Coordinates of N, CA and C and ligand atoms in Angstrom, one line a residue:
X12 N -60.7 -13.8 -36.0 CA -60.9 -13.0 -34.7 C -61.1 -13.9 -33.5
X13 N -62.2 -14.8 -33.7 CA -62.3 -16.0 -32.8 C -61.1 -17.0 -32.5
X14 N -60.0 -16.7 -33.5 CA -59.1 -17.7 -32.7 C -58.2 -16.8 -32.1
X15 N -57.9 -15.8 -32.7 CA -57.5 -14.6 -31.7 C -57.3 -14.8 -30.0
X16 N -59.0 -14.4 -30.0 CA -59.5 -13.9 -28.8 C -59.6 -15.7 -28.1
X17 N -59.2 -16.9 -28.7 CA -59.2 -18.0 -28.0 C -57.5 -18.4 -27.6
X18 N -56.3 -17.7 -28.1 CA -55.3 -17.7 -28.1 C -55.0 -16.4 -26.5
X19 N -55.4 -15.6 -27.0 CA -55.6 -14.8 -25.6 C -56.0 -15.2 -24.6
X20 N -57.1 -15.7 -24.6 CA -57.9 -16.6 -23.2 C -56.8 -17.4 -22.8
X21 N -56.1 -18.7 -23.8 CA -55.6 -19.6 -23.6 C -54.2 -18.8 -22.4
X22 N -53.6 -17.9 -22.9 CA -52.5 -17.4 -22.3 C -53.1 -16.9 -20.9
X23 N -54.5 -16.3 -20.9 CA -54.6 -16.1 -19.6 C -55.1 -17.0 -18.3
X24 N -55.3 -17.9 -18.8 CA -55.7 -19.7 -18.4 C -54.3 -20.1 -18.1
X25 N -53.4 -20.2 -18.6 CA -52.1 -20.6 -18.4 C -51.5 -19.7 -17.3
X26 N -51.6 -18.2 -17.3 CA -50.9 -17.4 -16.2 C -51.2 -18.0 -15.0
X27 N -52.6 -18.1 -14.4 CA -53.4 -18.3 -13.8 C -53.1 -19.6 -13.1
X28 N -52.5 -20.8 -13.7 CA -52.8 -22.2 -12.8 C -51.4 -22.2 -13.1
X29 N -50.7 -23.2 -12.2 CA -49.4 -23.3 -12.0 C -49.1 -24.1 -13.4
X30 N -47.3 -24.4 -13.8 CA -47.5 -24.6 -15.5 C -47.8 -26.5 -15.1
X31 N -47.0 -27.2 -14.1 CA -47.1 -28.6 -14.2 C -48.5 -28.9 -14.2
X32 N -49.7 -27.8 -13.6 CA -50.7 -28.7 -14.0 C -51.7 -28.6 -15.2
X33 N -51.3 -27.8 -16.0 CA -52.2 -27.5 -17.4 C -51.0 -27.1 -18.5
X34 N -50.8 -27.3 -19.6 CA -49.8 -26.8 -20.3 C -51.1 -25.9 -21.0
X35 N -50.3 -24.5 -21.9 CA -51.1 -23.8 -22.2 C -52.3 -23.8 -22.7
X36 N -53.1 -23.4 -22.5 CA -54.5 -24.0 -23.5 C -54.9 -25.0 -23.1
X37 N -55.0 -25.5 -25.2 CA -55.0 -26.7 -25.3 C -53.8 -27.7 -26.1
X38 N -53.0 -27.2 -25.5 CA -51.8 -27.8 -25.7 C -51.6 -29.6 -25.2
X39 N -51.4 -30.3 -25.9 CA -51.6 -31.6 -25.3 C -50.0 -32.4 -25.1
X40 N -50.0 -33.1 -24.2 CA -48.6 -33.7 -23.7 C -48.6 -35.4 -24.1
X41 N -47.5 -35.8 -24.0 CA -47.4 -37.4 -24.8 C -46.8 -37.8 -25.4
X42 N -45.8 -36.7 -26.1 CA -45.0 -36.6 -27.2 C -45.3 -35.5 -28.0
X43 N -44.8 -36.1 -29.6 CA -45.0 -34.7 -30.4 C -45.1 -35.7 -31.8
X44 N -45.4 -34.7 -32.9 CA -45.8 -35.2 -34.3 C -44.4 -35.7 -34.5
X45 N -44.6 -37.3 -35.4 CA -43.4 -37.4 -35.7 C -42.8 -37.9 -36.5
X46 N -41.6 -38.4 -37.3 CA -41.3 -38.4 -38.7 C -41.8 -39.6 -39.3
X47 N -42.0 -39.5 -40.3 CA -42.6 -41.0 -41.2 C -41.7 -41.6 -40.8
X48 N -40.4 -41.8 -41.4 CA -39.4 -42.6 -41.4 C -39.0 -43.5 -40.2
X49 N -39.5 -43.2 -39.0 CA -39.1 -43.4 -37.4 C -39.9 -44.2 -37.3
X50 N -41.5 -44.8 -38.1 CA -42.4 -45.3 -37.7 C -42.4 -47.1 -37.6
X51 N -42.4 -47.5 -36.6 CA -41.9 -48.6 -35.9 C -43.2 -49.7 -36.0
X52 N -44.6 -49.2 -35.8 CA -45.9 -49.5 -35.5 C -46.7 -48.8 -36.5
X53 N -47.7 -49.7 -36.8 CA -48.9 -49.2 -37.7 C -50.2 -49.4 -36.5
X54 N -50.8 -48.4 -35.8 CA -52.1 -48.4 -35.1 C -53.3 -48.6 -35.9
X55 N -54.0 -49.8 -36.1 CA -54.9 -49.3 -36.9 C -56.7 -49.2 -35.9
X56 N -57.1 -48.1 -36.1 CA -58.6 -47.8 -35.4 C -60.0 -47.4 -36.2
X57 N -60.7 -48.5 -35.6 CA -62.3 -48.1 -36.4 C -62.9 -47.4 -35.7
X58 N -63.6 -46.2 -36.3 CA -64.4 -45.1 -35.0 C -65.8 -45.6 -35.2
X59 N -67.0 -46.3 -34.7 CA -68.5 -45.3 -34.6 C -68.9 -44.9 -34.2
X60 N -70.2 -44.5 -34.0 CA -71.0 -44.0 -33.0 C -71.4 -44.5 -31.7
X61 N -70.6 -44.7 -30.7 CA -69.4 -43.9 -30.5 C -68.9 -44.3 -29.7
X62 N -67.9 -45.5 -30.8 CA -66.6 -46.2 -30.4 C -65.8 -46.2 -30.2
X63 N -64.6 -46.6 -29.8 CA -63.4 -47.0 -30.4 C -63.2 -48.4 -30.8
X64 N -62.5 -49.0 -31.9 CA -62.0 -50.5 -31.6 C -61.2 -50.9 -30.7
X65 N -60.2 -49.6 -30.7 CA -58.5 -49.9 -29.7 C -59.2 -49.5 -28.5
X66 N -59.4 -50.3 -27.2 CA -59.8 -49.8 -25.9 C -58.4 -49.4 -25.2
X67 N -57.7 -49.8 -25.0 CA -55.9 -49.4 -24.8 C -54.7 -49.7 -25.7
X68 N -54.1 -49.1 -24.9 CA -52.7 -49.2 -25.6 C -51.5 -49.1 -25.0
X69 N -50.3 -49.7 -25.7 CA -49.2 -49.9 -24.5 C -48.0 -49.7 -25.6
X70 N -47.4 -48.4 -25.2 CA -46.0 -48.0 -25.8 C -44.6 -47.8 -25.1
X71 N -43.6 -47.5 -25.8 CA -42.6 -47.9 -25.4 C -42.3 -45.8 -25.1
X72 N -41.5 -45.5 -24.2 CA -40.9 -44.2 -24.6 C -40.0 -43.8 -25.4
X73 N -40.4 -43.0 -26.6 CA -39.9 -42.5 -27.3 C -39.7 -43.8 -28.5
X74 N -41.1 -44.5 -28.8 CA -41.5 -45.5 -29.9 C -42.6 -44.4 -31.1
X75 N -42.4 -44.3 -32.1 CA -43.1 -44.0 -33.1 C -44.0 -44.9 -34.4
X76 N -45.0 -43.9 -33.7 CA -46.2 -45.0 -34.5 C -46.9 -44.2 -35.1
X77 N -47.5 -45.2 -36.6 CA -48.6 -44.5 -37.2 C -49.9 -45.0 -36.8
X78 N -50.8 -44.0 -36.6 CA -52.3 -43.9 -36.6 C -53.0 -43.9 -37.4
X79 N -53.9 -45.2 -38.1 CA -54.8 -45.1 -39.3 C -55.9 -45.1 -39.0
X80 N -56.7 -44.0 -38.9 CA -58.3 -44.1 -37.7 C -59.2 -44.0 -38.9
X81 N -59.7 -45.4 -39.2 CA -61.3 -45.0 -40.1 C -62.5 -44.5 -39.8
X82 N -62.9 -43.7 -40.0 CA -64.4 -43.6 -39.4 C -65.6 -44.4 -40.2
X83 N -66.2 -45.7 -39.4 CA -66.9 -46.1 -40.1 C -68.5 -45.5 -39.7
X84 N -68.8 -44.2 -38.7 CA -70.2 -43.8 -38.3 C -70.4 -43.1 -39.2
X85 N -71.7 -41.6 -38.7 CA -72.2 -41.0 -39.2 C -72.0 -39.4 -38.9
X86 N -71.4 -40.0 -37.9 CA -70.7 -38.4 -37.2 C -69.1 -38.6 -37.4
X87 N -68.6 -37.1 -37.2 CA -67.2 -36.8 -37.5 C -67.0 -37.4 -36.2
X88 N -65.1 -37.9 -36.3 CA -64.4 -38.4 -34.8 C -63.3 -37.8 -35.0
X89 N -62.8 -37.7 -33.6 CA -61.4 -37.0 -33.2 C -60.7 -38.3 -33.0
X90 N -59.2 -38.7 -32.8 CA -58.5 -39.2 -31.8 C -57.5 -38.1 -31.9
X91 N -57.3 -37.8 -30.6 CA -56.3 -37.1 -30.0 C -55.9 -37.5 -28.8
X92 N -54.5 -37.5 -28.5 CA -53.5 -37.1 -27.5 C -53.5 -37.0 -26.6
X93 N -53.6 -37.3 -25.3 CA -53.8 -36.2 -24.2 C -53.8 -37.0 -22.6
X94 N -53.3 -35.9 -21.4 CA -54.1 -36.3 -20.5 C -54.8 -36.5 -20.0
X95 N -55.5 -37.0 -19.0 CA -57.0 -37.2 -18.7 C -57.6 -35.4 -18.2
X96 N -56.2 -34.6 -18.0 CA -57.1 -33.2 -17.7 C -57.2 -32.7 -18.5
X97 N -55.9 -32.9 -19.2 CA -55.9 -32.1 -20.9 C -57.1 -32.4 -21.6
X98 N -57.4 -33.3 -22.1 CA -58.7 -34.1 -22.5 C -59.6 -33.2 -21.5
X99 N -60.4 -33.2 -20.5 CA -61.0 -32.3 -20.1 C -61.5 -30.8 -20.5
X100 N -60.2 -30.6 -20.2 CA -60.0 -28.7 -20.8 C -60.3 -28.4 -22.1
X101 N -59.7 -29.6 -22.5 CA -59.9 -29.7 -24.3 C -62.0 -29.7 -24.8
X102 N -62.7 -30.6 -23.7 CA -63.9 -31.1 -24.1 C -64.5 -29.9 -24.0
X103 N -64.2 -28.9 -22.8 CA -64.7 -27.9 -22.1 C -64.6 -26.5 -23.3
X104 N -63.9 -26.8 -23.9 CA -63.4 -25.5 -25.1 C -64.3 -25.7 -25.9
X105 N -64.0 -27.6 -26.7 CA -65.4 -28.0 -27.6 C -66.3 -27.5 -27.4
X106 N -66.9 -28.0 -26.0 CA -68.4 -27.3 -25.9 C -68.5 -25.9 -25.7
X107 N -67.6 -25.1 -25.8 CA -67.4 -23.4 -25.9 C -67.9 -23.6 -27.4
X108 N -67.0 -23.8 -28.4 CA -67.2 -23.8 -29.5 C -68.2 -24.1 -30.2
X109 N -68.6 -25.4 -29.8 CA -70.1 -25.5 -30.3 C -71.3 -24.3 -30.0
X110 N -71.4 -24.1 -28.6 CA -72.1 -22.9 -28.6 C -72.1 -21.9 -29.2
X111 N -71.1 -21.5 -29.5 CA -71.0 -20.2 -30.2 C -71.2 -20.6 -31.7
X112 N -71.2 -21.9 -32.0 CA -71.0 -22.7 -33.7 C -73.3 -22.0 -33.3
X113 N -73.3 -22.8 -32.5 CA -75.0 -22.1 -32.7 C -75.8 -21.2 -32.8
X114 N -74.7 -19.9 -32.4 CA -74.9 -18.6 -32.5 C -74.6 -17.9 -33.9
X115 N -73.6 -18.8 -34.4 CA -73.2 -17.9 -35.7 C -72.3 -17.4 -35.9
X116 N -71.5 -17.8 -34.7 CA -69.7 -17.2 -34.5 C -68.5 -18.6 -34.8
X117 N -69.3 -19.2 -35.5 CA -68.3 -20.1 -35.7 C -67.0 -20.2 -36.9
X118 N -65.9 -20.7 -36.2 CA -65.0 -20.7 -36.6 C -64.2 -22.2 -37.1
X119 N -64.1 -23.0 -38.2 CA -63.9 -23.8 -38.6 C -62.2 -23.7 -38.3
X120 N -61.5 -23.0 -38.5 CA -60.4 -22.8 -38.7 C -59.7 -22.7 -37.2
X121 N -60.1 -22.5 -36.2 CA -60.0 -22.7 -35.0 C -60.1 -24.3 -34.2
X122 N -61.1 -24.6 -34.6 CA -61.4 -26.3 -34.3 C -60.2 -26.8 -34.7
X123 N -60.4 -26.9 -36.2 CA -58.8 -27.7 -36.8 C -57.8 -27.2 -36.5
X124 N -57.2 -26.6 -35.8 CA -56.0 -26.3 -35.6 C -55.8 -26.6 -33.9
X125 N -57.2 -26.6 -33.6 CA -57.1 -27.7 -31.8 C -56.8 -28.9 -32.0
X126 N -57.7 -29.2 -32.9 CA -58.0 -31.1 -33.3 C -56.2 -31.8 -33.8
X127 N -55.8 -31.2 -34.8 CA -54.4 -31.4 -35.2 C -52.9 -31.8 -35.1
X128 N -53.2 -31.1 -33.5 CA -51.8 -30.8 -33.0 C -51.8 -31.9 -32.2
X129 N -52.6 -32.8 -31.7 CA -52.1 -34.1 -30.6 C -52.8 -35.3 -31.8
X130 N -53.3 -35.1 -33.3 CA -54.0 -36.3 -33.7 C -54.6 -35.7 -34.7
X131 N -55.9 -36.3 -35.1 CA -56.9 -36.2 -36.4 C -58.2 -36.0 -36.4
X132 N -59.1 -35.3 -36.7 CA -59.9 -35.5 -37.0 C -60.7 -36.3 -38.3
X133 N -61.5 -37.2 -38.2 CA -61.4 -37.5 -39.3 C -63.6 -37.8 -39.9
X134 N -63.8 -37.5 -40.9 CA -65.0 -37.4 -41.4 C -65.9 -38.9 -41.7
X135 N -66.9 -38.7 -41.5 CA -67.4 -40.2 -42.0 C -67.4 -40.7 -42.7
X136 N -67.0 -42.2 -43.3 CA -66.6 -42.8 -44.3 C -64.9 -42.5 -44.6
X137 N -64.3 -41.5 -43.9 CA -62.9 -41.2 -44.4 C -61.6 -41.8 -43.6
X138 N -60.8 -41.8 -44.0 CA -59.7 -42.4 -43.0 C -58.2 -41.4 -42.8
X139 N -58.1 -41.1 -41.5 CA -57.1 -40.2 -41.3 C -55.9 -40.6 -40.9
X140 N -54.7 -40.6 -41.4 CA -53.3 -41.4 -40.5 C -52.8 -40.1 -39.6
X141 N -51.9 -40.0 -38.6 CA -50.7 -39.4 -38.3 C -50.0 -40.2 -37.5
X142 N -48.5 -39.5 -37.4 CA -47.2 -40.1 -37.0 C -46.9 -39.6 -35.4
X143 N -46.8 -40.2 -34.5 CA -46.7 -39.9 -33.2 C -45.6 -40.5 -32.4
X144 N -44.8 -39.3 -32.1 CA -43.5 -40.1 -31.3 C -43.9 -40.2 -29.3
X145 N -44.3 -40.9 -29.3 CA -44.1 -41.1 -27.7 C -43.5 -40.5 -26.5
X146 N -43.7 -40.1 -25.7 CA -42.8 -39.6 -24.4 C -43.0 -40.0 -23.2
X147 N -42.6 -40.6 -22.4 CA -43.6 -41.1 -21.0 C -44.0 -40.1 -20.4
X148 N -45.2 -40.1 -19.8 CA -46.1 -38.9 -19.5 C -47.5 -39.9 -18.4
X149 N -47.6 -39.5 -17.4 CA -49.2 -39.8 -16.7 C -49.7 -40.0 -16.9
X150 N -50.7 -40.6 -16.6 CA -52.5 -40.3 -17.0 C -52.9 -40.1 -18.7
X151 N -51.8 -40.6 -19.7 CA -52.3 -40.3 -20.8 C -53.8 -41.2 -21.1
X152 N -54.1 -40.8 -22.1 CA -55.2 -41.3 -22.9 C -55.6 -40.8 -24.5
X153 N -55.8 -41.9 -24.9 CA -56.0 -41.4 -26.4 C -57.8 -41.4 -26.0
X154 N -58.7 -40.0 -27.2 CA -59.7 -39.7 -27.1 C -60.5 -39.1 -27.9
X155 N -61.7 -39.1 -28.5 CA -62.6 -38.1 -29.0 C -62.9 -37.1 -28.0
X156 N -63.1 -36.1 -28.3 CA -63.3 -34.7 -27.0 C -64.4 -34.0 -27.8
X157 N -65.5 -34.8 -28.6 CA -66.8 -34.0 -29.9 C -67.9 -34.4 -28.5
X158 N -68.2 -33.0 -28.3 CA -69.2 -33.3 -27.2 C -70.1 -34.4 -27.2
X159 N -70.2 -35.0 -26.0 CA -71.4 -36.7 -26.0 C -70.2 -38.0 -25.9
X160 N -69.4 -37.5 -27.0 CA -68.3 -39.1 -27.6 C -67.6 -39.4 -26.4
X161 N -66.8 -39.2 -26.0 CA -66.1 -39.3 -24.5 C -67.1 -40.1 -23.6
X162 N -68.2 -39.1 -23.4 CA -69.0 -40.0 -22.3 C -69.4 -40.9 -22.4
X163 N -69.8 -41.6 -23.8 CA -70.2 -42.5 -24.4 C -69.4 -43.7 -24.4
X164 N -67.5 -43.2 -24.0 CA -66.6 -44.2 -24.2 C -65.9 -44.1 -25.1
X165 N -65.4 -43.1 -25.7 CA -64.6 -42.6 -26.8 C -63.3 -41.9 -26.4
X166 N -62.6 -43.2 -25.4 CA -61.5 -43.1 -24.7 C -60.5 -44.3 -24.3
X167 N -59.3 -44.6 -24.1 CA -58.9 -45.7 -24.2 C -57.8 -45.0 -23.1
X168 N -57.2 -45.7 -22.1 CA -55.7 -45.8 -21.7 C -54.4 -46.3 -22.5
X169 N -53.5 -45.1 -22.6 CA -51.8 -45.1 -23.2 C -51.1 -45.5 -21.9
X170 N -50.6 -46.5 -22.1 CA -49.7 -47.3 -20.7 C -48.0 -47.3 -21.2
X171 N -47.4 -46.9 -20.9 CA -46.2 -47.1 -21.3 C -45.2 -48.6 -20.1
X172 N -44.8 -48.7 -21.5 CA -43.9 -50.3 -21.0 C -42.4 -50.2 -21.3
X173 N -41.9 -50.7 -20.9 CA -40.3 -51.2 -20.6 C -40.2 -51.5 -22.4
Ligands
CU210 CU1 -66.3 -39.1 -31.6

């Protein structure tokens, strides 16, 4: 029901602002998930509390790479996808979510299917890959969006190069 009624919001959030400056929701821009076989680059990233190893990154348009993110802390980490507003909108939801995680309306099955779509979530001590095809896009950034992490520096610039 709670992703329901967060699928609804998202469409009404989207009517509302013009499309070039938010894509729906939390829809993230950058590219799209992409085939094993295409994978050109191995990214490898250590998460802690609350790191990253990779502080930037520099791709080509339409280069596909794999992402191997270990978490070596004590808290779960995201890397995901995104613009610097996307990434915003995105943290802004998190902290929706958590709130309501405190109330007792939480929805596990909603998170993961935010977390997913631009990247991984991945648990402490565990290590998560995915395949990401590139697209030149603005203002990207790869990021944790788990409320605190971000501000802490759990962000890096995606530069695209020739
Ligand atoms: Cu994090």
């Amino acid at each position: 029901m709670l992703l329901r009624r967060f699928f609804v919001g998202a469409l009404v959030l989207a009517a509302a602002m013009p499309a070039s400056a938010h894509g729906p929701g939390h829809a993230m821009s950058g590219g799209r998930i992409g085939q094993a076989g295409k994978v050109t680059r191995v990214i490898d990233v250590v998460a802690t509390d609350h790191a990253f190893s990779l502080k930037s990154l520099d791709v080509r348009d339409g280069e596909t790479v794999r992402f191997v993110v270990r978490n070596d802390g004590h808290d779960s980490h995201e890397l995901l996808i995104g613009t610097v507003a996307e990434h915003a909108e995105h943290r802004k939801m998190m902290r929706d979510m958590m709130e309501r995680q405190k109330t007792g309306q939480h929805d596990h099955a909603s998170m993961a299917a935010m977390a997913h779509s631009s990247g991984v979530t991945v648990a402490p001590g565990q290590t998560a890959t995915f395949v990401w095809t590139f697209a030149r896009t603005s203002n990207l950034e790869f990021a944790c969006d788990i409320p605190g992490h971000y501000e802490d520096g759990m962000k890096g610039v995606i530069r695209f190069v020739k």
